[in-house]
Tab-separated table of C-alpha atoms in Angstrom:
chain	number	residue	atom	x	y	z
A	1	MET	CA	36.836	18.203	-67.534
A	2	ALA	CA	39.899	19.134	-69.583
A	3	TYR	CA	39.357	20.114	-73.209
A	4	ASP	CA	40.775	17.608	-75.654
A	5	ASN	CA	42.101	19.479	-78.711
A	6	SER	CA	43.935	16.495	-80.223
A	7	ALA	CA	41.521	16.206	-83.139
A	8	ARG	CA	41.995	19.918	-83.932
A	9	THR	CA	45.717	19.611	-83.733
A	10	ALA	CA	45.690	16.589	-86.020
A	11	ALA	CA	43.555	18.474	-88.512
A	12	ALA	CA	45.907	21.438	-88.462
A	13	ARG	CA	48.917	19.192	-89.003
A	14	ALA	CA	47.126	17.437	-91.944
A	15	THR	CA	46.299	20.807	-93.500
A	16	ARG	CA	49.945	21.971	-93.136
A	17	ALA	CA	51.131	18.756	-94.775
A	18	ARG	CA	48.808	19.205	-97.699
A	19	VAL	CA	50.057	22.791	-98.192
A	20	LEU	CA	53.680	21.801	-98.036
A	21	SER	CA	53.178	18.951	-100.435
A	22	ALA	CA	51.307	21.134	-102.920
A	23	ALA	CA	53.929	23.864	-102.622
A	24	ARG	CA	56.820	21.529	-103.199
A	25	VAL	CA	55.215	20.135	-106.352
A	26	SER	CA	54.493	23.652	-107.595
A	27	PHE	CA	58.012	24.967	-106.890
A	28	LEU	CA	59.536	22.051	-108.685
A	29	GLU	CA	57.216	22.270	-111.670
A	30	HIS	CA	56.864	26.037	-111.956
A	31	GLY	CA	59.795	27.493	-110.063
A	32	PHE	CA	59.528	30.210	-107.453
A	33	ALA	CA	58.263	32.967	-109.734
A	34	GLY	CA	55.658	30.636	-111.328
A	35	THR	CA	54.234	29.504	-108.021
A	36	THR	CA	51.449	31.523	-106.473
A	37	ILE	CA	49.687	31.340	-103.131
A	38	ARG	CA	46.432	30.993	-105.014
A	39	LEU	CA	47.704	27.981	-106.967
A	40	VAL	CA	49.012	26.229	-103.861
A	41	ALA	CA	45.794	26.949	-101.984
A	42	GLU	CA	43.725	25.456	-104.767
A	43	GLU	CA	45.866	22.312	-104.927
A	44	ALA	CA	45.868	21.881	-101.123
A	45	GLU	CA	42.109	22.710	-100.906
A	46	VAL	CA	42.568	25.390	-98.356
A	47	SER	CA	42.064	29.185	-98.366
A	48	GLN	CA	44.797	31.573	-99.289
A	49	GLU	CA	44.221	33.228	-95.898
A	50	THR	CA	45.191	29.944	-94.177
A	51	ILE	CA	48.552	29.869	-96.008
A	52	TYR	CA	49.276	33.544	-95.213
A	53	LYS	CA	48.406	32.994	-91.585
A	54	THR	CA	50.504	29.777	-91.282
A	55	PHE	CA	53.547	30.707	-93.394
A	56	GLY	CA	53.452	34.442	-93.775
A	57	GLY	CA	53.636	34.398	-97.561
A	58	LYS	CA	55.491	32.780	-100.371
A	59	ALA	CA	58.966	33.384	-98.893
A	60	GLY	CA	57.952	31.693	-95.676
A	61	LEU	CA	56.364	28.909	-97.597
A	62	LEU	CA	59.539	28.356	-99.516
A	63	LYS	CA	61.615	28.102	-96.292
A	64	ALA	CA	59.089	25.695	-94.793
A	65	VAL	CA	59.236	23.458	-97.783
A	66	TYR	CA	63.027	23.443	-97.645
A	67	ASP	CA	63.141	22.754	-93.894
A	68	THR	CA	60.724	19.878	-94.261
A	69	ALA	CA	62.773	18.372	-97.129
A	70	LEU	CA	65.897	18.781	-95.023
A	71	VAL	CA	64.751	16.266	-92.391
A	72	ALA	CA	62.171	14.413	-94.642
A	73	ASP	CA	59.168	15.257	-92.422
A	74	ASP	CA	57.457	18.062	-90.552
A	75	GLU	CA	58.084	16.696	-87.043
A	76	GLU	CA	59.455	19.132	-84.452
A	77	VAL	CA	62.689	17.155	-84.077
A	78	PRO	CA	65.945	18.999	-84.837
A	79	LEU	CA	68.323	17.507	-87.345
A	80	ALA	CA	70.952	17.045	-84.684
A	81	GLN	CA	68.659	14.649	-82.857
A	82	ARG	CA	67.906	12.509	-85.900
A	83	PRO	CA	69.569	9.071	-86.246
A	84	GLU	CA	71.661	10.080	-89.174
A	85	ALA	CA	73.122	12.939	-87.251
A	86	LEU	CA	73.525	11.038	-84.008
A	87	ALA	CA	75.761	8.627	-85.906
A	88	VAL	CA	78.211	11.547	-86.328
A	89	PHE	CA	78.042	12.485	-82.693
A	90	ASN	CA	78.478	8.881	-81.514
A	91	ALA	CA	81.492	8.158	-83.631
A	92	THR	CA	84.371	6.761	-81.640
A	93	GLY	CA	87.228	7.872	-83.956
A	94	PRO	CA	88.043	10.462	-86.639
A	95	VAL	CA	87.596	8.087	-89.650
A	96	GLU	CA	84.243	6.862	-88.352
A	97	ALA	CA	83.262	10.486	-87.649
A	98	VAL	CA	83.956	11.851	-91.175
A	99	THR	CA	82.517	8.769	-92.815
A	100	ALA	CA	79.277	9.290	-90.812
A	101	TYR	CA	79.265	13.008	-91.673
A	102	ALA	CA	79.805	12.441	-95.352
A	103	LYS	CA	76.889	9.945	-95.365
A	104	LEU	CA	74.752	12.530	-93.531
A	105	ALA	CA	75.643	15.126	-96.109
A	106	GLN	CA	74.705	12.773	-98.919
A	107	VAL	CA	71.350	11.944	-97.349
A	108	ILE	CA	70.580	15.636	-96.897
A	109	SER	CA	71.605	16.466	-100.441
A	110	GLU	CA	69.335	13.765	-101.928
A	111	ARG	CA	66.478	15.400	-100.017
A	112	VAL	CA	67.009	19.049	-100.895
A	113	ASP	CA	68.951	19.080	-104.146
A	114	PRO	CA	65.970	18.959	-106.446
A	115	LEU	CA	64.647	22.129	-104.804
A	116	LEU	CA	67.992	23.861	-104.651
A	117	ARG	CA	68.792	23.284	-108.329
A	118	VAL	CA	65.551	25.073	-109.151
A	119	PHE	CA	65.911	27.879	-106.633
A	120	LEU	CA	69.562	28.708	-106.691
A	121	GLY	CA	69.660	29.022	-110.428
A	122	SER	CA	67.438	32.122	-110.125
A	123	SER	CA	68.989	33.624	-106.936
A	124	ASP	CA	71.017	36.143	-108.924
A	125	THR	CA	67.940	37.816	-110.295
A	126	ASP	CA	65.333	37.314	-107.580
A	127	ALA	CA	65.777	39.137	-104.238
A	128	THR	CA	63.707	36.714	-102.317
A	129	LEU	CA	65.661	33.756	-103.540
A	130	ALA	CA	68.926	35.558	-102.939
A	131	SER	CA	67.790	36.064	-99.323
A	132	PHE	CA	66.794	32.407	-99.103
A	133	ALA	CA	70.264	31.336	-100.473
A	134	ARG	CA	72.027	33.504	-97.864
A	135	THR	CA	69.903	32.109	-95.073
A	136	ILE	CA	70.479	28.494	-95.823
A	137	SER	CA	74.202	29.114	-96.383
A	138	GLU	CA	74.423	30.745	-92.987
A	139	GLU	CA	72.550	27.884	-91.419
A	140	ARG	CA	74.942	25.406	-93.078
A	141	ARG	CA	77.895	27.364	-91.756
A	142	MET	CA	76.498	27.303	-88.201
A	143	GLY	CA	75.927	23.546	-88.539
A	144	SER	CA	79.562	23.088	-89.755
A	145	ALA	CA	80.783	24.820	-86.597
A	146	ILE	CA	78.786	22.402	-84.389
A	147	TRP	CA	80.518	19.378	-85.947
A	148	VAL	CA	83.933	20.975	-85.900
A	149	ARG	CA	83.619	21.935	-82.215
A	150	HIS	CA	82.595	18.347	-81.402
A	151	TRP	CA	85.639	16.982	-83.274
A	152	HIS	CA	87.864	19.530	-81.574
A	153	ALA	CA	86.594	18.500	-78.130
A	154	ALA	CA	87.266	14.849	-79.011
A	155	GLY	CA	90.870	15.741	-79.797
A	156	TRP	CA	90.551	14.835	-83.497
A	157	LEU	CA	90.973	18.274	-85.128
A	158	ARG	CA	94.348	19.127	-86.639
A	159	GLU	CA	96.511	21.032	-84.262
A	160	ASP	CA	97.419	23.709	-86.853
A	161	LEU	CA	93.717	24.561	-87.541
A	162	GLU	CA	91.682	27.058	-85.529
A	163	VAL	CA	88.107	25.927	-84.917
A	164	GLU	CA	86.518	28.683	-86.930
A	165	LYS	CA	88.907	28.187	-89.800
A	166	ALA	CA	88.119	24.454	-89.782
A	167	ALA	CA	84.400	25.242	-89.797
A	168	ASP	CA	84.964	27.438	-92.856
A	169	ILE	CA	86.724	24.527	-94.630
A	170	LEU	CA	84.023	22.022	-93.745
A	171	TRP	CA	81.340	24.494	-94.895
A	172	ALA	CA	83.117	25.073	-98.167
A	173	LEU	CA	83.830	21.428	-98.964
A	174	ASN	CA	80.274	20.498	-98.200
A	175	SER	CA	78.771	23.192	-100.441
A	176	ASN	CA	76.475	22.415	-103.384
A	177	GLU	CA	79.072	23.260	-106.105
A	178	PRO	CA	81.538	20.400	-105.654
A	179	ARG	CA	78.696	17.849	-105.308
A	180	TRP	CA	76.871	19.130	-108.365
A	181	LEU	CA	80.055	19.462	-110.521
A	182	LEU	CA	81.097	15.818	-109.813
A	183	GLN	CA	77.529	14.488	-110.104
A	184	ASP	CA	77.244	16.104	-113.494
A	185	GLN	CA	80.524	14.397	-114.443
A	186	GLY	CA	78.846	11.048	-113.723
A	187	TRP	CA	79.960	10.344	-110.207
A	188	THR	CA	77.751	8.077	-108.214
A	189	PRO	CA	76.469	8.972	-104.744
A	190	ASP	CA	78.723	6.315	-103.221
A	191	GLU	CA	81.788	7.627	-105.093
A	192	PHE	CA	81.158	11.161	-104.031
A	193	THR	CA	80.478	10.228	-100.402
A	194	ALA	CA	83.749	8.251	-100.240
A	195	TRP	CA	85.654	11.157	-101.730
A	196	LEU	CA	84.019	13.645	-99.399
A	197	ALA	CA	84.887	11.600	-96.296
A	198	ASP	CA	88.477	11.213	-97.491
A	199	THR	CA	88.754	14.925	-98.174
A	200	PHE	CA	87.382	15.816	-94.792
A	201	ARG	CA	89.797	13.447	-93.132
A	202	HIS	CA	92.903	14.871	-94.733
A	203	ALA	CA	91.780	18.513	-94.616
A	204	LEU	CA	90.524	18.645	-90.989
A	205	LEU	CA	91.543	15.800	-88.756
A	206	ARG	CA	94.669	14.239	-87.427
């Protein structure tokens, strides 16, 4: 008779979810420096050893919280296979493509911006946060290249743009700074998304 470990797997996932939830709250309330493994363990009602074994320490916990926020859950489904990303892949024309991408960017920003505004403000003075900032920036640049290559294959990319240069432009335009600057000036999410789509269209596509 085969061993059924579904209950054990479900318990492990529930424990992981409690830890991630407790860590997110602590990071938002206390920042990275003020959050300790001990504090998170107490809030999640687990041992510190469990957190270290699962996440490897506070830096790993930070990345796991960010990755979970990015897709809004802890399921093992890549962002590229999510409905909001598939809308970009399934676009039938350049205007539809950049509109879908701008909406995807807005959805993601709403998920991760609360964390990033806390973390990135201290990245100049904290080596762990500086490493985290570099990692997520590199991941975003790789993601930008995926979209640009897709648009290039579809024949939508401007003829005078090399693929890697276009990926750099997409990565720069979709960085945190333009979004935060305009949000702080009172722009609504819809206004920013429309501007971003229009900017992508004129900067990158035919």
